[in-house]
Amino acid sequence: MSADAPVVVVVEPETPGNVGTIARAMKNFGFSDLKLVDPPAITRDSEAYGFAGHAREDVLPNADEVTFDHVVEQYHTVGFTAITNEDARRHVRFPFRTPRELADSLARIETQTALVFGREGTGLSNEELECLDEVCSIPASKEYPVLNLGQAATVALYELRTLTLGAGVENTQLPDVERERADEADIERFYDFFETFLTQLEHREHKREKTMRMVRRLLGRAHPTDREVTTLTGLFRKASERVQPPEKPR
């Protein structure tokens, strides 16, 4: 893990809206330090604040205006580009990492890192990339690899989120499957009701066995909750009562 979370640098952004979009993505994925090189005027009533969401409260108003040279001198720098060279004959844009590879690499070192994004229209120039330590590129279609600046930053920061939120971030918004899954006894009880239902429908035995196996596999993958199993059990219990043949008069 890096000693400090990477800072995000945007070089000569053309529109305040993209600055706001990047600030919002930073807020989403745990980044807080935004630095701008020759930005447009960003006022409280501009698109930047309109697009920033809750990042308008901290990330955006605390952004620093810096020079490109300052970033190069003070940080381990990673430049993001959509256009790469495919082999080692030219070194300005090669070798390059994907954001996921970059996350793995930065997690193993302690350094202050700057993630540098270029202009909307032209990105980072070759001269600028030559000054940076690493190059990163987001895998995309060969026919159209160029992403909008705000989109590129959002994808990159998402892939790098473990540097700020920690390795456990994958589970922060997911239910605890072991606690949420219904008790096995209740699930087996559902299977009993379902098998009774199939028997009452006069399913042939070999078809009934195949259907039961398919249902068991389906619920096995689904990890049903208590409420889901209770609802299904009640449904098939009522269905069994409906198809129960009437008793023959004595």
C-alpha atoms as a printed R data frame, in Angstrom:
    type eleno elety resid chain resno       x       y       z
1   ATOM     1    CA   MET     A     1   0.000   0.000   0.000
2   ATOM     2    CA   SER     A     2   1.272   3.434  -0.895
3   ATOM     3    CA   ALA     A     3   2.112   5.628   2.072
4   ATOM     4    CA   ASP     A     4  -0.427   8.163   0.814
5   ATOM     5    CA   ALA     A     5  -3.377   7.790  -1.518
6   ATOM     6    CA   PRO     A     6  -2.486   8.853  -5.067
7   ATOM     7    CA   VAL     A     7  -3.311  12.410  -6.052
8   ATOM     8    CA   VAL     A     8  -5.289  13.019  -9.232
9   ATOM     9    CA   VAL     A     9  -3.927  15.568 -11.714
10  ATOM    10    CA   VAL     A    10  -5.825  16.935 -14.705
11  ATOM    11    CA   VAL     A    11  -3.743  18.811 -17.279
12  ATOM    12    CA   GLU     A    12  -5.469  21.715 -19.008
13  ATOM    13    CA   PRO     A    13  -9.069  20.498 -18.743
14  ATOM    14    CA   GLU     A    14 -11.218  22.357 -21.236
15  ATOM    15    CA   THR     A    15 -14.618  22.217 -19.525
16  ATOM    16    CA   PRO     A    16 -15.566  22.656 -15.856
17  ATOM    17    CA   GLY     A    17 -18.061  19.802 -16.228
18  ATOM    18    CA   ASN     A    18 -15.329  17.205 -16.678
19  ATOM    19    CA   VAL     A    19 -13.520  18.523 -13.617
20  ATOM    20    CA   GLY     A    20 -16.709  18.032 -11.622
21  ATOM    21    CA   THR     A    21 -17.190  14.533 -13.019
22  ATOM    22    CA   ILE     A    22 -13.655  13.565 -12.025
23  ATOM    23    CA   ALA     A    23 -14.125  15.035  -8.544
24  ATOM    24    CA   ARG     A    24 -17.262  12.949  -8.127
25  ATOM    25    CA   ALA     A    25 -15.474   9.759  -9.227
26  ATOM    26    CA   MET     A    26 -12.711  10.545  -6.754
27  ATOM    27    CA   LYS     A    27 -15.283  10.832  -3.970
28  ATOM    28    CA   ASN     A    28 -16.861   7.533  -5.025
29  ATOM    29    CA   PHE     A    29 -13.617   5.600  -4.836
30  ATOM    30    CA   GLY     A    30 -11.835   7.177  -1.886
31  ATOM    31    CA   PHE     A    31  -9.546   9.727  -3.561
32  ATOM    32    CA   SER     A    32  -9.494  13.255  -2.164
33  ATOM    33    CA   ASP     A    33  -6.520  15.249  -3.498
34  ATOM    34    CA   LEU     A    34  -7.268  16.903  -6.849
35  ATOM    35    CA   LYS     A    35  -4.700  19.032  -8.646
36  ATOM    36    CA   LEU     A    36  -5.366  21.053 -11.787
37  ATOM    37    CA   VAL     A    37  -2.878  22.353 -14.360
38  ATOM    38    CA   ASP     A    38  -4.126  25.488 -16.152
39  ATOM    39    CA   PRO     A    39  -7.828  24.807 -15.503
40  ATOM    40    CA   PRO     A    40 -10.735  26.916 -16.750
41  ATOM    41    CA   ALA     A    41 -12.472  29.214 -14.285
42  ATOM    42    CA   ILE     A    42 -14.366  27.085 -11.771
43  ATOM    43    CA   THR     A    43 -17.003  28.974  -9.829
44  ATOM    44    CA   ARG     A    44 -19.676  27.798  -7.413
45  ATOM    45    CA   ASP     A    45 -22.337  28.206 -10.081
46  ATOM    46    CA   SER     A    46 -20.370  26.390 -12.807
47  ATOM    47    CA   GLU     A    47 -20.964  22.922 -14.272
48  ATOM    48    CA   ALA     A    48 -18.091  21.632 -12.165
49  ATOM    49    CA   TYR     A    49 -20.112  22.017  -8.980
50  ATOM    50    CA   GLY     A    50 -23.248  20.805 -10.713
51  ATOM    51    CA   PHE     A    51 -21.574  17.558 -11.817
52  ATOM    52    CA   ALA     A    52 -19.554  16.952  -8.646
53  ATOM    53    CA   GLY     A    53 -22.316  15.577  -6.424
54  ATOM    54    CA   HIS     A    54 -21.159  15.389  -2.796
55  ATOM    55    CA   ALA     A    55 -17.604  16.070  -3.977
56  ATOM    56    CA   ARG     A    56 -18.664  19.722  -4.164
57  ATOM    57    CA   GLU     A    57 -18.304  19.764  -0.383
58  ATOM    58    CA   ASP     A    58 -14.636  18.796  -0.146
59  ATOM    59    CA   VAL     A    59 -12.770  17.397  -3.167
60  ATOM    60    CA   LEU     A    60 -13.620  20.189  -5.586
61  ATOM    61    CA   PRO     A    61 -13.269  23.280  -3.352
62  ATOM    62    CA   ASN     A    62  -9.977  21.932  -1.994
63  ATOM    63    CA   ALA     A    63  -8.449  21.345  -5.440
64  ATOM    64    CA   ASP     A    64  -5.018  22.922  -5.929
65  ATOM    65    CA   GLU     A    65  -3.809  24.673  -9.060
66  ATOM    66    CA   VAL     A    66  -0.262  23.504  -9.835
67  ATOM    67    CA   THR     A    67   2.207  23.404 -12.693
68  ATOM    68    CA   PHE     A    68   3.051  20.317 -14.695
69  ATOM    69    CA   ASP     A    69   6.704  20.663 -13.708
70  ATOM    70    CA   HIS     A    70   5.761  20.671 -10.018
71  ATOM    71    CA   VAL     A    71   3.916  17.375 -10.420
72  ATOM    72    CA   VAL     A    72   6.862  15.774 -12.195
73  ATOM    73    CA   GLU     A    73   9.297  16.966  -9.538
74  ATOM    74    CA   GLN     A    74   7.247  15.973  -6.491
75  ATOM    75    CA   TYR     A    75   5.551  12.693  -7.411
76  ATOM    76    CA   HIS     A    76   5.964   9.290  -8.928
77  ATOM    77    CA   THR     A    77   3.878   9.978 -12.022
78  ATOM    78    CA   VAL     A    78   1.556   7.790 -14.082
79  ATOM    79    CA   GLY     A    79   0.210   9.227 -17.317
80  ATOM    80    CA   PHE     A    80  -3.051   7.915 -18.778
81  ATOM    81    CA   THR     A    81  -3.420   7.608 -22.531
82  ATOM    82    CA   ALA     A    82  -5.754   5.881 -24.973
83  ATOM    83    CA   ILE     A    83  -3.111   5.705 -27.736
84  ATOM    84    CA   THR     A    84  -0.246   3.282 -27.109
85  ATOM    85    CA   ASN     A    85   2.639   1.794 -29.037
86  ATOM    86    CA   GLU     A    86   2.373  -1.933 -29.551
87  ATOM    87    CA   ASP     A    87   6.011  -2.871 -29.162
88  ATOM    88    CA   ALA     A    88   9.325  -1.738 -27.712
89  ATOM    89    CA   ARG     A    89  10.650   0.045 -30.799
90  ATOM    90    CA   ARG     A    90   9.214   3.326 -29.484
91  ATOM    91    CA   HIS     A    91   9.278   4.062 -25.780
92  ATOM    92    CA   VAL     A    92   7.146   7.146 -25.277
93  ATOM    93    CA   ARG     A    93   3.937   5.121 -24.898
94  ATOM    94    CA   PHE     A    94   5.436   1.693 -24.274
95  ATOM    95    CA   PRO     A    95   5.528  -0.309 -22.082
96  ATOM    96    CA   PHE     A    96   2.201   0.477 -20.486
97  ATOM    97    CA   ARG     A    97   0.043  -1.064 -17.755
98  ATOM    98    CA   THR     A    98  -3.703  -1.465 -17.461
99  ATOM    99    CA   PRO     A    99  -5.303   0.189 -14.403
100 ATOM   100    CA   ARG     A   100  -5.689  -3.201 -12.725
101 ATOM   101    CA   GLU     A   101  -2.027  -4.008 -13.251
102 ATOM   102    CA   LEU     A   102  -1.150  -0.561 -11.965
103 ATOM   103    CA   ALA     A   103  -3.158  -1.152  -8.786
104 ATOM   104    CA   ASP     A   104  -1.226  -4.359  -8.086
105 ATOM   105    CA   SER     A   105   2.088  -2.594  -8.703
106 ATOM   106    CA   LEU     A   106   1.392   0.479  -6.576
107 ATOM   107    CA   ALA     A   107   0.111  -1.638  -3.701
108 ATOM   108    CA   ARG     A   108   3.632  -3.050  -3.272
109 ATOM   109    CA   ILE     A   109   5.520   0.233  -3.013
110 ATOM   110    CA   GLU     A   110   5.575   3.231  -0.700
111 ATOM   111    CA   THR     A   111   5.683   6.437  -2.685
112 ATOM   112    CA   GLN     A   112   3.638   9.528  -3.377
113 ATOM   113    CA   THR     A   113   1.958   8.920  -6.711
114 ATOM   114    CA   ALA     A   114   0.209  11.273  -9.127
115 ATOM   115    CA   LEU     A   115  -2.328   9.927 -11.619
116 ATOM   116    CA   VAL     A   116  -2.094  12.321 -14.564
117 ATOM   117    CA   PHE     A   117  -4.938  12.776 -17.054
118 ATOM   118    CA   GLY     A   118  -4.698  14.931 -20.166
119 ATOM   119    CA   ARG     A   119  -6.926  17.192 -22.204
120 ATOM   120    CA   GLU     A   120 -10.338  16.198 -23.543
121 ATOM   121    CA   GLY     A   121  -9.336  16.550 -27.181
122 ATOM   122    CA   THR     A   122  -5.664  15.613 -27.387
123 ATOM   123    CA   GLY     A   123  -4.799  13.961 -24.088
124 ATOM   124    CA   LEU     A   124  -1.200  14.130 -22.922
125 ATOM   125    CA   SER     A   125   1.415  15.080 -25.508
126 ATOM   126    CA   ASN     A   126   4.442  12.929 -26.262
127 ATOM   127    CA   GLU     A   127   6.614  15.590 -24.660
128 ATOM   128    CA   GLU     A   128   4.589  15.368 -21.444
129 ATOM   129    CA   LEU     A   129   4.546  11.575 -21.436
130 ATOM   130    CA   GLU     A   130   8.319  11.527 -21.823
131 ATOM   131    CA   CYS     A   131   8.552  13.319 -18.457
132 ATOM   132    CA   LEU     A   132   6.355  10.800 -16.628
133 ATOM   133    CA   ASP     A   133   7.473   7.613 -14.911
134 ATOM   134    CA   GLU     A   134   4.806   5.194 -16.130
135 ATOM   135    CA   VAL     A   135   2.096   4.954 -18.757
136 ATOM   136    CA   CYS     A   136  -1.342   3.449 -18.163
137 ATOM   137    CA   SER     A   137  -4.061   2.673 -20.689
138 ATOM   138    CA   ILE     A   138  -7.621   1.367 -20.342
139 ATOM   139    CA   PRO     A   139  -8.277  -1.657 -22.589
140 ATOM   140    CA   ALA     A   140 -11.004  -0.786 -25.094
141 ATOM   141    CA   SER     A   141 -12.126  -1.504 -28.640
142 ATOM   142    CA   LYS     A   142  -9.392  -1.149 -31.264
143 ATOM   143    CA   GLU     A   143 -11.947   0.540 -33.523
144 ATOM   144    CA   TYR     A   144 -12.659   3.250 -30.940
145 ATOM   145    CA   PRO     A   145 -10.327   3.190 -27.916
146 ATOM   146    CA   VAL     A   146 -10.695   6.863 -26.936
147 ATOM   147    CA   LEU     A   147 -12.825   7.508 -23.861
148 ATOM   148    CA   ASN     A   148 -14.258  10.810 -22.711
149 ATOM   149    CA   LEU     A   149 -12.000  12.355 -20.070
150 ATOM   150    CA   GLY     A   150 -14.556  11.967 -17.296
151 ATOM   151    CA   GLN     A   151 -15.278   8.359 -18.301
152 ATOM   152    CA   ALA     A   152 -11.588   7.454 -18.441
153 ATOM   153    CA   ALA     A   153 -10.931   8.879 -15.003
154 ATOM   154    CA   THR     A   154 -13.953   7.090 -13.544
155 ATOM   155    CA   VAL     A   155 -12.894   3.700 -14.948
156 ATOM   156    CA   ALA     A   156  -9.288   4.172 -13.837
157 ATOM   157    CA   LEU     A   157 -10.194   5.266 -10.300
158 ATOM   158    CA   TYR     A   158 -12.602   2.364  -9.974
159 ATOM   159    CA   GLU     A   159  -9.844  -0.100 -10.826
160 ATOM   160    CA   LEU     A   160  -7.472   1.657  -8.396
161 ATOM   161    CA   ARG     A   161  -9.959   1.836  -5.503
162 ATOM   162    CA   THR     A   162  -8.145  -0.818  -3.453
163 ATOM   163    CA   LEU     A   163  -5.314   1.692  -2.969
164 ATOM   164    CA   THR     A   164  -7.649   3.978  -1.041
165 ATOM   165    CA   LEU     A   165 -10.425   1.759   0.295
166 ATOM   166    CA   GLY     A   166  -8.385  -1.373   1.043
167 ATOM   167    CA   ALA     A   167  -8.592  -4.949  -0.208
168 ATOM   168    CA   GLY     A   168 -11.862  -5.510   1.667
169 ATOM   169    CA   VAL     A   169 -13.692  -2.978  -0.487
170 ATOM   170    CA   GLU     A   170 -15.151  -5.763  -2.627
171 ATOM   171    CA   ASN     A   171 -17.413  -6.779   0.263
172 ATOM   172    CA   THR     A   172 -18.468  -3.383   1.586
173 ATOM   173    CA   GLN     A   173 -21.769  -3.287  -0.291
174 ATOM   174    CA   LEU     A   174 -22.490  -7.001  -0.588
175 ATOM   175    CA   PRO     A   175 -24.558  -9.074   1.847
176 ATOM   176    CA   ASP     A   176 -22.866 -11.633   4.042
177 ATOM   177    CA   VAL     A   177 -23.846 -14.757   2.130
178 ATOM   178    CA   GLU     A   178 -23.274 -17.124   5.044
179 ATOM   179    CA   ARG     A   179 -25.615 -15.112   7.264
180 ATOM   180    CA   GLU     A   180 -28.187 -14.322   4.567
181 ATOM   181    CA   ARG     A   181 -28.596 -17.837   3.190
182 ATOM   182    CA   ALA     A   182 -31.536 -19.689   4.685
183 ATOM   183    CA   ASP     A   183 -30.944 -22.613   7.025
184 ATOM   184    CA   GLU     A   184 -30.342 -25.852   5.174
185 ATOM   185    CA   ALA     A   185 -33.167 -27.539   7.101
186 ATOM   186    CA   ASP     A   186 -35.635 -24.947   5.774
187 ATOM   187    CA   ILE     A   187 -34.357 -25.394   2.239
188 ATOM   188    CA   GLU     A   188 -34.722 -29.175   2.520
189 ATOM   189    CA   ARG     A   189 -38.259 -28.625   3.790
190 ATOM   190    CA   PHE     A   190 -39.002 -26.679   0.632
191 ATOM   191    CA   TYR     A   191 -37.624 -29.539  -1.468
192 ATOM   192    CA   ASP     A   192 -39.999 -31.919   0.324
193 ATOM   193    CA   PHE     A   193 -43.002 -29.734  -0.478
194 ATOM   194    CA   PHE     A   194 -41.879 -29.345  -4.082
195 ATOM   195    CA   GLU     A   195 -41.423 -33.094  -4.515
196 ATOM   196    CA   THR     A   196 -44.875 -33.703  -3.075
197 ATOM   197    CA   PHE     A   197 -46.245 -31.207  -5.575
198 ATOM   198    CA   LEU     A   198 -44.556 -33.028  -8.466
199 ATOM   199    CA   THR     A   199 -45.867 -36.386  -7.250
200 ATOM   200    CA   GLN     A   200 -49.400 -35.042  -7.116
201 ATOM   201    CA   LEU     A   201 -49.011 -33.845 -10.690
202 ATOM   202    CA   GLU     A   202 -48.279 -37.505 -11.579
203 ATOM   203    CA   HIS     A   203 -44.847 -36.718 -12.957
204 ATOM   204    CA   ARG     A   204 -43.125 -39.854 -14.170
205 ATOM   205    CA   GLU     A   205 -40.505 -40.929 -11.686
206 ATOM   206    CA   HIS     A   206 -37.495 -40.379 -13.974
207 ATOM   207    CA   LYS     A   207 -38.747 -36.908 -14.896
208 ATOM   208    CA   ARG     A   208 -39.437 -36.115 -11.254
209 ATOM   209    CA   GLU     A   209 -35.881 -37.025 -10.298
210 ATOM   210    CA   LYS     A   210 -34.475 -34.858 -13.082
211 ATOM   211    CA   THR     A   211 -36.700 -31.910 -12.141
212 ATOM   212    CA   MET     A   212 -35.760 -32.202  -8.483
213 ATOM   213    CA   ARG     A   213 -32.079 -32.223  -9.370
214 ATOM   214    CA   MET     A   214 -32.490 -29.111 -11.543
215 ATOM   215    CA   VAL     A   215 -34.373 -27.249  -8.782
216 ATOM   216    CA   ARG     A   216 -31.781 -28.233  -6.206
217 ATOM   217    CA   ARG     A   217 -28.969 -26.960  -8.442
218 ATOM   218    CA   LEU     A   218 -30.880 -23.759  -9.121
219 ATOM   219    CA   LEU     A   219 -31.420 -22.951  -5.441
220 ATOM   220    CA   GLY     A   220 -27.888 -24.076  -4.650
221 ATOM   221    CA   ARG     A   221 -26.518 -21.339  -6.901
222 ATOM   222    CA   ALA     A   222 -29.059 -18.756  -5.771
223 ATOM   223    CA   HIS     A   223 -28.315 -18.912  -2.006
224 ATOM   224    CA   PRO     A   224 -31.933 -18.069  -1.087
225 ATOM   225    CA   THR     A   225 -32.703 -16.036   2.025
226 ATOM   226    CA   ASP     A   226 -35.029 -17.109   4.843
227 ATOM   227    CA   ARG     A   227 -37.846 -15.001   3.447
228 ATOM   228    CA   GLU     A   228 -37.421 -16.351  -0.074
229 ATOM   229    CA   VAL     A   229 -37.490 -19.970   1.071
230 ATOM   230    CA   THR     A   230 -40.484 -19.334   3.348
231 ATOM   231    CA   THR     A   231 -42.368 -17.731   0.452
232 ATOM   232    CA   LEU     A   232 -41.574 -20.579  -1.948
233 ATOM   233    CA   THR     A   233 -42.477 -23.212   0.615
234 ATOM   234    CA   GLY     A   234 -45.817 -21.561   1.310
235 ATOM   235    CA   LEU     A   235 -46.511 -21.252  -2.406
236 ATOM   236    CA   PHE     A   236 -45.931 -24.934  -3.166
237 ATOM   237    CA   ARG     A   237 -47.747 -26.044  -0.006
238 ATOM   238    CA   LYS     A   238 -50.835 -24.205  -1.238
239 ATOM   239    CA   ALA     A   239 -50.299 -25.555  -4.753
240 ATOM   240    CA   SER     A   240 -50.165 -29.103  -3.357
241 ATOM   241    CA   GLU     A   241 -53.438 -28.516  -1.525
242 ATOM   242    CA   ARG     A   242 -55.051 -27.297  -4.737
243 ATOM   243    CA   VAL     A   243 -54.016 -30.326  -6.803
244 ATOM   244    CA   GLN     A   244 -54.747 -32.859  -4.024
245 ATOM   245    CA   PRO     A   245 -57.341 -35.217  -5.487
246 ATOM   246    CA   PRO     A   246 -60.579 -35.211  -3.529
247 ATOM   247    CA   GLU     A   247 -61.234 -38.160  -1.276
248 ATOM   248    CA   LYS     A   248 -63.479 -40.773  -2.817
249 ATOM   249    CA   PRO     A   249 -66.821 -41.083  -1.057
250 ATOM   250    CA   ARG     A   250 -67.133 -44.210   1.051
